[in-house]
Amino acid sequence: MFAPEIYETRRQRLQEQLRTGLALFLGNDEIPLNTPGLPHAFRQDSTFLYLTGVDHPGYSLLMDLDAGTTTLFADEPSLDAIIWTGAPASPAEQAWKAGIAQVAPLSKLTDRLQRAQAQGRTVRFLPPYRPENKLKLLLLFGLHPEHQTLSASTDLVRAIAEQRIRKSPEEVAEIERAVDVSVDMHLAAMRMARPGLLESEIVARVTEIALASGGDLCHPLVATTHGEVIRNRCHGVVLENNRLFLLQAGAETQARYAGDVTSTFPVNRTFSSRQKEVYQVVMNALAEAAAILRPGTWFQDAHLKACKVLVEGLKALGLMKGDVDAAVAQGAHALFFPHGLGHPLGLDAHDMEDLGDAWVGHEGRPRSTQFGLHALALAREMAPGFVFTLEPGLYFIPELMDRWQAEKKFPAFIDYPRLEPYRTFGGIRIGETHVLQDHGTRRLGKPLPRIPAEIEVVRGRS
């Protein structure tokens, strides 16, 4: 947890923005794995963490904006719970650490909310994403789960999104700690990868490093020689000669802040000439997109810049042709790059995705419907304090190539016959975490080898 004053300041900013009514924040509960006594590892709701720092199941927070009071609702642990899981800090202790003066049992929350509704007062809540909290909202307000997201408070979502997207110095420092551990995870994978090894063996080593740091993984690992499957969660393949290994792995600190890093390197100790050519195209896209980002620029412009650099590189390889600007405007590049350049990062790897992207990544503007551009999670005007990933890639997806060729899509821009030697190439993604400062971006964390020659030096030590 941070100092109590930090949480007090965050809540005070909400108070000043919203002014009237009540704001309800439901913390998460434990979820049974397969029996009630064996739960999944607990993960607190990130907005609840942001406002309280309380990383314990079974808590709720209610801010009375008219009265200027905040109450933490939680029950004292039962003796049976203490026997099995130990004695946690009491609700009063947790509240004191969060700078909250009032504590009440959970049974009082329903009474407070029913009284407020009877008085015609506004009660705000965020869109729920966990089944147990959807059930709570059903019991508290009679709202069917299908209607709860639409009934959530847009002004509360906007206020939370605008606070959380601008990271304070202590948050940036915490994220950088997560990135440092993430770099260690990638270095370990680079050193151990070799033909004959199982992907799962690399997953085990990378996970060990995250856990040994005192934290955890911030998202399920992508660790695969089939990098063309963008979110490949399968880890049962044996590493083979002449393949590339793609690792997207990020650590989560004890304070639950995330790092997100992606690397691609050869299973053999050196890149082939073709692998090196494609890799360099992706590196160029990363560098040129980062170079144009500064306060007042739009992240979508950086995305489009990366797309144009990728098309230029693909033209040099003979895989694309025609006018670069026209190819990107029409979306022809998305055959090779069907996702966005990056996303916000903080208490979540995909920060605030649970709030919806309308007010987080798009400032109320609708997403594009164009394939590829529709996946852009961050498209807004940038400001100092934004923390985000930059992760361009090139993917050779046989099913997508076959579909587009059969449909005769973009024949003016894509040279389909020349794609045939790349059917088994896989994919390359290179991802970094950046913070936007007054005059541009700063890459967070200690350096990770990116240039092919540097990667080959690390691979040579394996």
Short mmCIF file of N, CA and C in Angstrom, two decimals, residues 104-227:
data_model
loop_
_atom_site.label_atom_id
_atom_site.label_comp_id
_atom_site.label_asym_id
_atom_site.label_seq_id
_atom_site.Cartn_x
_atom_site.Cartn_y
_atom_site.Cartn_z
N ALA A 104 -18.04 -0.18 8.90
CA ALA A 104 -19.33 -0.78 9.27
C ALA A 104 -19.40 -2.19 8.75
N PRO A 105 -20.22 -3.06 9.40
CA PRO A 105 -20.39 -4.42 8.88
C PRO A 105 -21.14 -4.41 7.55
N LEU A 106 -20.94 -5.47 6.77
CA LEU A 106 -21.55 -5.54 5.45
C LEU A 106 -23.08 -5.48 5.50
N SER A 107 -23.66 -5.99 6.57
CA SER A 107 -25.12 -5.98 6.67
C SER A 107 -25.69 -4.57 6.66
N LYS A 108 -24.91 -3.58 7.04
CA LYS A 108 -25.37 -2.19 7.07
C LYS A 108 -25.38 -1.55 5.69
N LEU A 109 -24.65 -2.14 4.73
CA LEU A 109 -24.57 -1.54 3.41
C LEU A 109 -25.94 -1.54 2.73
N THR A 110 -26.64 -2.64 2.81
CA THR A 110 -27.97 -2.72 2.20
C THR A 110 -28.89 -1.67 2.78
N ASP A 111 -28.86 -1.49 4.11
CA ASP A 111 -29.70 -0.48 4.76
C ASP A 111 -29.38 0.91 4.25
N ARG A 112 -28.09 1.23 4.13
CA ARG A 112 -27.68 2.56 3.67
C ARG A 112 -28.17 2.82 2.25
N LEU A 113 -28.04 1.81 1.40
CA LEU A 113 -28.43 2.00 0.01
C LEU A 113 -29.94 2.07 -0.16
N GLN A 114 -30.67 1.25 0.59
CA GLN A 114 -32.14 1.29 0.51
C GLN A 114 -32.66 2.64 1.01
N ARG A 115 -32.05 3.16 2.05
CA ARG A 115 -32.47 4.47 2.57
C ARG A 115 -32.19 5.57 1.55
N ALA A 116 -31.04 5.49 0.89
CA ALA A 116 -30.68 6.50 -0.10
C ALA A 116 -31.65 6.45 -1.29
N GLN A 117 -31.99 5.24 -1.73
CA GLN A 117 -32.92 5.11 -2.85
C GLN A 117 -34.31 5.63 -2.47
N ALA A 118 -34.74 5.35 -1.25
CA ALA A 118 -36.04 5.84 -0.80
C ALA A 118 -36.08 7.36 -0.77
N GLN A 119 -34.94 7.98 -0.58
CA GLN A 119 -34.85 9.45 -0.56
C GLN A 119 -34.65 10.04 -1.95
N GLY A 120 -34.58 9.15 -2.97
CA GLY A 120 -34.42 9.63 -4.34
C GLY A 120 -33.01 10.07 -4.67
N ARG A 121 -32.05 9.61 -3.90
CA ARG A 121 -30.66 10.01 -4.14
C ARG A 121 -30.03 9.14 -5.23
N THR A 122 -29.07 9.70 -5.94
CA THR A 122 -28.36 8.98 -6.98
C THR A 122 -27.31 8.06 -6.36
N VAL A 123 -27.32 6.81 -6.76
CA VAL A 123 -26.30 5.86 -6.33
C VAL A 123 -25.54 5.40 -7.58
N ARG A 124 -24.27 5.72 -7.63
CA ARG A 124 -23.45 5.37 -8.80
C ARG A 124 -22.67 4.08 -8.54
N PHE A 125 -22.45 3.33 -9.63
CA PHE A 125 -21.58 2.15 -9.55
C PHE A 125 -20.94 1.94 -10.91
N LEU A 126 -19.85 1.17 -10.92
CA LEU A 126 -19.10 0.89 -12.14
C LEU A 126 -19.64 -0.37 -12.82
N PRO A 127 -19.37 -0.55 -14.11
CA PRO A 127 -19.83 -1.77 -14.78
C PRO A 127 -19.23 -3.00 -14.12
N PRO A 128 -20.04 -3.97 -13.71
CA PRO A 128 -19.50 -5.17 -13.07
C PRO A 128 -18.97 -6.15 -14.11
N TYR A 129 -17.95 -6.90 -13.74
CA TYR A 129 -17.40 -7.92 -14.64
C TYR A 129 -17.28 -9.27 -13.96
N ARG A 130 -17.47 -9.34 -12.64
CA ARG A 130 -17.39 -10.60 -11.91
C ARG A 130 -18.81 -11.06 -11.56
N PRO A 131 -19.08 -12.36 -11.71
CA PRO A 131 -20.44 -12.86 -11.45
C PRO A 131 -20.94 -12.56 -10.04
N GLU A 132 -20.05 -12.66 -9.05
CA GLU A 132 -20.51 -12.43 -7.68
C GLU A 132 -20.94 -10.98 -7.46
N ASN A 133 -20.29 -10.04 -8.14
CA ASN A 133 -20.69 -8.64 -7.99
C ASN A 133 -21.95 -8.34 -8.80
N LYS A 134 -22.15 -9.04 -9.90
CA LYS A 134 -23.41 -8.91 -10.62
C LYS A 134 -24.58 -9.39 -9.75
N LEU A 135 -24.34 -10.47 -9.00
CA LEU A 135 -25.37 -10.96 -8.09
C LEU A 135 -25.65 -9.93 -6.99
N LYS A 136 -24.59 -9.31 -6.47
CA LYS A 136 -24.79 -8.28 -5.43
C LYS A 136 -25.64 -7.12 -5.95
N LEU A 137 -25.35 -6.67 -7.17
CA LEU A 137 -26.13 -5.56 -7.73
C LEU A 137 -27.58 -5.98 -7.96
N LEU A 138 -27.79 -7.24 -8.32
CA LEU A 138 -29.16 -7.74 -8.47
C LEU A 138 -29.89 -7.68 -7.14
N LEU A 139 -29.22 -8.11 -6.06
CA LEU A 139 -29.85 -8.12 -4.74
C LEU A 139 -30.01 -6.71 -4.18
N LEU A 140 -29.04 -5.84 -4.46
CA LEU A 140 -29.09 -4.48 -3.91
C LEU A 140 -30.10 -3.59 -4.61
N PHE A 141 -30.16 -3.69 -5.95
CA PHE A 141 -30.96 -2.75 -6.73
C PHE A 141 -32.04 -3.41 -7.58
N GLY A 142 -32.08 -4.76 -7.59
CA GLY A 142 -33.07 -5.43 -8.43
C GLY A 142 -32.75 -5.34 -9.91
N LEU A 143 -31.48 -5.06 -10.25
CA LEU A 143 -31.08 -4.92 -11.64
C LEU A 143 -30.66 -6.27 -12.21
N HIS A 144 -31.30 -6.69 -13.29
CA HIS A 144 -30.90 -7.93 -13.95
C HIS A 144 -29.48 -7.75 -14.50
N PRO A 145 -28.64 -8.79 -14.42
CA PRO A 145 -27.26 -8.67 -14.92
C PRO A 145 -27.15 -8.16 -16.35
N GLU A 146 -28.14 -8.47 -17.19
CA GLU A 146 -28.07 -8.02 -18.58
C GLU A 146 -28.17 -6.51 -18.69
N HIS A 147 -28.72 -5.86 -17.68
CA HIS A 147 -28.94 -4.42 -17.74
C HIS A 147 -27.94 -3.63 -16.90
N GLN A 148 -27.07 -4.32 -16.19
CA GLN A 148 -26.22 -3.62 -15.23
C GLN A 148 -25.16 -2.74 -15.88
N THR A 149 -24.58 -3.21 -16.98
CA THR A 149 -23.55 -2.39 -17.64
C THR A 149 -24.15 -1.09 -18.16
N LEU A 150 -25.35 -1.16 -18.75
CA LEU A 150 -26.00 0.05 -19.24
C LEU A 150 -26.44 0.95 -18.11
N SER A 151 -26.71 0.37 -16.93
CA SER A 151 -27.14 1.16 -15.79
C SER A 151 -25.98 1.75 -15.00
N ALA A 152 -24.76 1.31 -15.30
CA ALA A 152 -23.60 1.87 -14.61
C ALA A 152 -23.47 3.36 -14.93
N SER A 153 -22.78 4.07 -14.07
CA SER A 153 -22.75 5.53 -14.13
C SER A 153 -21.63 6.02 -15.03
N THR A 154 -22.00 6.62 -16.14
CA THR A 154 -21.00 7.11 -17.09
C THR A 154 -20.11 8.16 -16.47
N ASP A 155 -20.70 9.06 -15.65
CA ASP A 155 -19.87 10.12 -15.06
C ASP A 155 -18.86 9.54 -14.07
N LEU A 156 -19.22 8.46 -13.40
CA LEU A 156 -18.27 7.81 -12.49
C LEU A 156 -17.18 7.11 -13.29
N VAL A 157 -17.56 6.42 -14.37
CA VAL A 157 -16.57 5.77 -15.23
C VAL A 157 -15.58 6.81 -15.76
N ARG A 158 -16.08 7.94 -16.25
CA ARG A 158 -15.21 8.98 -16.81
C ARG A 158 -14.28 9.54 -15.74
N ALA A 159 -14.82 9.78 -14.55
CA ALA A 159 -14.00 10.35 -13.49
C ALA A 159 -12.88 9.39 -13.08
N ILE A 160 -13.21 8.11 -12.94
CA ILE A 160 -12.20 7.12 -12.57
C ILE A 160 -11.17 6.97 -13.69
N ALA A 161 -11.63 6.91 -14.93
CA ALA A 161 -10.72 6.73 -16.06
C ALA A 161 -9.73 7.88 -16.16
N GLU A 162 -10.20 9.11 -15.98
CA GLU A 162 -9.32 10.27 -16.10
C GLU A 162 -8.31 10.33 -14.96
N GLN A 163 -8.68 9.82 -13.80
CA GLN A 163 -7.71 9.76 -12.70
C GLN A 163 -6.68 8.67 -12.94
N ARG A 164 -7.15 7.48 -13.22
CA ARG A 164 -6.24 6.34 -13.26
C ARG A 164 -5.31 6.35 -14.46
N ILE A 165 -5.71 7.00 -15.56
CA ILE A 165 -4.87 6.95 -16.75
C ILE A 165 -3.64 7.83 -16.61
N ARG A 166 -3.68 8.82 -15.73
CA ARG A 166 -2.52 9.67 -15.47
C ARG A 166 -1.81 9.15 -14.22
N LYS A 167 -0.68 8.52 -14.42
CA LYS A 167 0.01 7.85 -13.33
C LYS A 167 0.87 8.85 -12.54
N SER A 168 0.80 8.73 -11.22
CA SER A 168 1.62 9.56 -10.34
C SER A 168 3.05 9.01 -10.31
N PRO A 169 4.01 9.79 -9.81
CA PRO A 169 5.39 9.31 -9.76
C PRO A 169 5.55 7.99 -9.01
N GLU A 170 4.80 7.82 -7.90
CA GLU A 170 4.93 6.57 -7.16
C GLU A 170 4.35 5.40 -7.95
N GLU A 171 3.34 5.64 -8.77
CA GLU A 171 2.81 4.57 -9.62
C GLU A 171 3.80 4.21 -10.72
N VAL A 172 4.40 5.22 -11.34
CA VAL A 172 5.39 4.95 -12.39
C VAL A 172 6.55 4.14 -11.82
N ALA A 173 6.98 4.49 -10.61
CA ALA A 173 8.08 3.74 -9.99
C ALA A 173 7.68 2.29 -9.74
N GLU A 174 6.45 2.06 -9.35
CA GLU A 174 5.98 0.69 -9.09
C GLU A 174 5.89 -0.09 -10.40
N ILE A 175 5.40 0.56 -11.46
CA ILE A 175 5.34 -0.10 -12.76
C ILE A 175 6.75 -0.43 -13.25
N GLU A 176 7.69 0.48 -13.02
CA GLU A 176 9.06 0.22 -13.47
C GLU A 176 9.65 -0.97 -12.73
N ARG A 177 9.30 -1.14 -11.47
CA ARG A 177 9.75 -2.34 -10.75
C ARG A 177 9.20 -3.60 -11.42
N ALA A 178 7.94 -3.53 -11.82
CA ALA A 178 7.34 -4.68 -12.50
C ALA A 178 8.04 -4.95 -13.84
N VAL A 179 8.39 -3.90 -14.55
CA VAL A 179 9.07 -4.08 -15.84
C VAL A 179 10.46 -4.67 -15.63
N ASP A 180 11.16 -4.23 -14.59
CA ASP A 180 12.49 -4.79 -14.31
C ASP A 180 12.43 -6.30 -14.12
N VAL A 181 11.45 -6.76 -13.35
CA VAL A 181 11.29 -8.20 -13.16
C VAL A 181 10.92 -8.86 -14.48
N SER A 182 10.08 -8.20 -15.27
CA SER A 182 9.68 -8.75 -16.56
C SER A 182 10.89 -8.93 -17.47
N VAL A 183 11.82 -7.98 -17.45
CA VAL A 183 13.03 -8.10 -18.26
C VAL A 183 13.83 -9.33 -17.83
N ASP A 184 13.92 -9.54 -16.52
CA ASP A 184 14.62 -10.74 -16.03
C ASP A 184 13.96 -12.01 -16.56
N MET A 185 12.65 -12.00 -16.64
CA MET A 185 11.92 -13.16 -17.15
C MET A 185 12.28 -13.42 -18.61
N HIS A 186 12.37 -12.37 -19.39
CA HIS A 186 12.69 -12.52 -20.81
C HIS A 186 14.14 -12.95 -21.02
N LEU A 187 15.03 -12.39 -20.22
CA LEU A 187 16.44 -12.80 -20.34
C LEU A 187 16.61 -14.28 -20.03
N ALA A 188 15.90 -14.75 -19.01
CA ALA A 188 15.99 -16.17 -18.66
C ALA A 188 15.50 -17.04 -19.81
N ALA A 189 14.39 -16.61 -20.45
CA ALA A 189 13.86 -17.39 -21.58
C ALA A 189 14.83 -17.40 -22.75
N MET A 190 15.43 -16.25 -23.03
CA MET A 190 16.40 -16.17 -24.13
C MET A 190 17.58 -17.11 -23.89
N ARG A 191 18.00 -17.22 -22.63
CA ARG A 191 19.19 -18.02 -22.33
C ARG A 191 18.91 -19.52 -22.36
N MET A 192 17.66 -19.92 -22.08
CA MET A 192 17.41 -21.35 -21.96
C MET A 192 16.80 -21.98 -23.20
N ALA A 193 16.21 -21.19 -24.08
CA ALA A 193 15.54 -21.77 -25.25
C ALA A 193 16.52 -22.52 -26.14
N ARG A 194 16.11 -23.70 -26.59
CA ARG A 194 16.94 -24.49 -27.49
C ARG A 194 16.06 -25.58 -28.12
N PRO A 195 16.45 -26.09 -29.26
CA PRO A 195 15.67 -27.16 -29.87
C PRO A 195 15.53 -28.35 -28.93
N GLY A 196 14.35 -28.94 -28.89
CA GLY A 196 14.08 -30.10 -28.04
C GLY A 196 13.44 -29.74 -26.71
N LEU A 197 13.49 -28.48 -26.34
CA LEU A 197 12.89 -28.04 -25.07
C LEU A 197 11.38 -27.87 -25.27
N LEU A 198 10.62 -28.14 -24.23
CA LEU A 198 9.19 -27.87 -24.27
C LEU A 198 8.92 -26.39 -23.98
N GLU A 199 7.93 -25.84 -24.65
CA GLU A 199 7.49 -24.48 -24.32
C GLU A 199 7.15 -24.37 -22.84
N SER A 200 6.55 -25.39 -22.28
CA SER A 200 6.13 -25.37 -20.88
C SER A 200 7.31 -25.25 -19.93
N GLU A 201 8.48 -25.72 -20.33
CA GLU A 201 9.67 -25.57 -19.47
C GLU A 201 10.08 -24.11 -19.36
N ILE A 202 9.96 -23.37 -20.45
CA ILE A 202 10.24 -21.93 -20.40
C ILE A 202 9.18 -21.23 -19.57
N VAL A 203 7.93 -21.62 -19.74
CA VAL A 203 6.84 -21.05 -18.95
C VAL A 203 7.11 -21.25 -17.46
N ALA A 204 7.56 -22.41 -17.08
CA ALA A 204 7.83 -22.70 -15.66
C ALA A 204 8.92 -21.78 -15.11
N ARG A 205 10.00 -21.60 -15.88
CA ARG A 205 11.11 -20.76 -15.42
C ARG A 205 10.69 -19.30 -15.33
N VAL A 206 9.97 -18.82 -16.32
CA VAL A 206 9.53 -17.43 -16.34
C VAL A 206 8.57 -17.16 -15.17
N THR A 207 7.67 -18.08 -14.93
CA THR A 207 6.73 -17.93 -13.81
C THR A 207 7.46 -17.93 -12.48
N GLU A 208 8.46 -18.78 -12.34
CA GLU A 208 9.24 -18.84 -11.10
C GLU A 208 9.85 -17.48 -10.78
N ILE A 209 10.37 -16.80 -11.78
CA ILE A 209 11.01 -15.50 -11.54
C ILE A 209 9.98 -14.49 -11.06
N ALA A 210 8.79 -14.48 -11.66
CA ALA A 210 7.75 -13.57 -11.22
C ALA A 210 7.34 -13.83 -9.78
N LEU A 211 7.16 -15.09 -9.44
CA LEU A 211 6.75 -15.43 -8.07
C LEU A 211 7.85 -15.16 -7.07
N ALA A 212 9.09 -15.43 -7.44
CA ALA A 212 10.21 -15.21 -6.52
C ALA A 212 10.42 -13.73 -6.21
N SER A 213 9.93 -12.86 -7.08
CA SER A 213 10.06 -11.42 -6.83
C SER A 213 9.11 -10.93 -5.75
N GLY A 214 8.20 -11.81 -5.31
CA GLY A 214 7.20 -11.42 -4.32
C GLY A 214 5.88 -11.06 -4.94
N GLY A 215 5.80 -11.07 -6.27
CA GLY A 215 4.56 -10.73 -6.95
C GLY A 215 3.97 -11.92 -7.66
N ASP A 216 3.58 -11.70 -8.91
CA ASP A 216 2.91 -12.75 -9.67
C ASP A 216 3.02 -12.39 -11.15
N LEU A 217 2.41 -13.19 -11.99
CA LEU A 217 2.23 -12.83 -13.39
C LEU A 217 1.08 -11.83 -13.49
N CYS A 218 1.20 -10.87 -14.39
CA CYS A 218 0.12 -9.89 -14.53
C CYS A 218 -0.91 -10.32 -15.57
N HIS A 219 -0.60 -11.35 -16.35
CA HIS A 219 -1.55 -11.89 -17.31
C HIS A 219 -1.06 -13.28 -17.73
N PRO A 220 -1.94 -14.10 -18.29
CA PRO A 220 -1.48 -15.41 -18.76
C PRO A 220 -0.39 -15.25 -19.82
N LEU A 221 0.59 -16.12 -19.76
CA LEU A 221 1.74 -16.00 -20.65
C LEU A 221 1.40 -16.40 -22.08
N VAL A 222 2.01 -15.67 -23.02
CA VAL A 222 2.12 -16.13 -24.40
C VAL A 222 3.56 -16.57 -24.56
N ALA A 223 3.78 -17.85 -24.75
CA ALA A 223 5.13 -18.40 -24.86
C ALA A 223 5.08 -19.51 -25.89
N THR A 224 5.45 -19.17 -27.13
CA THR A 224 5.10 -20.08 -28.22
C THR A 224 6.03 -19.95 -29.41
N THR A 225 6.17 -21.04 -30.14
CA THR A 225 6.83 -20.99 -31.44
C THR A 225 5.82 -20.74 -32.55
N HIS A 226 4.57 -20.61 -32.18
CA HIS A 226 3.52 -20.25 -33.14
C HIS A 226 3.05 -18.83 -32.84
N GLY A 227 3.95 -17.89 -33.08
CA GLY A 227 3.66 -16.50 -32.77
C GLY A 227 2.59 -15.89 -33.64
#
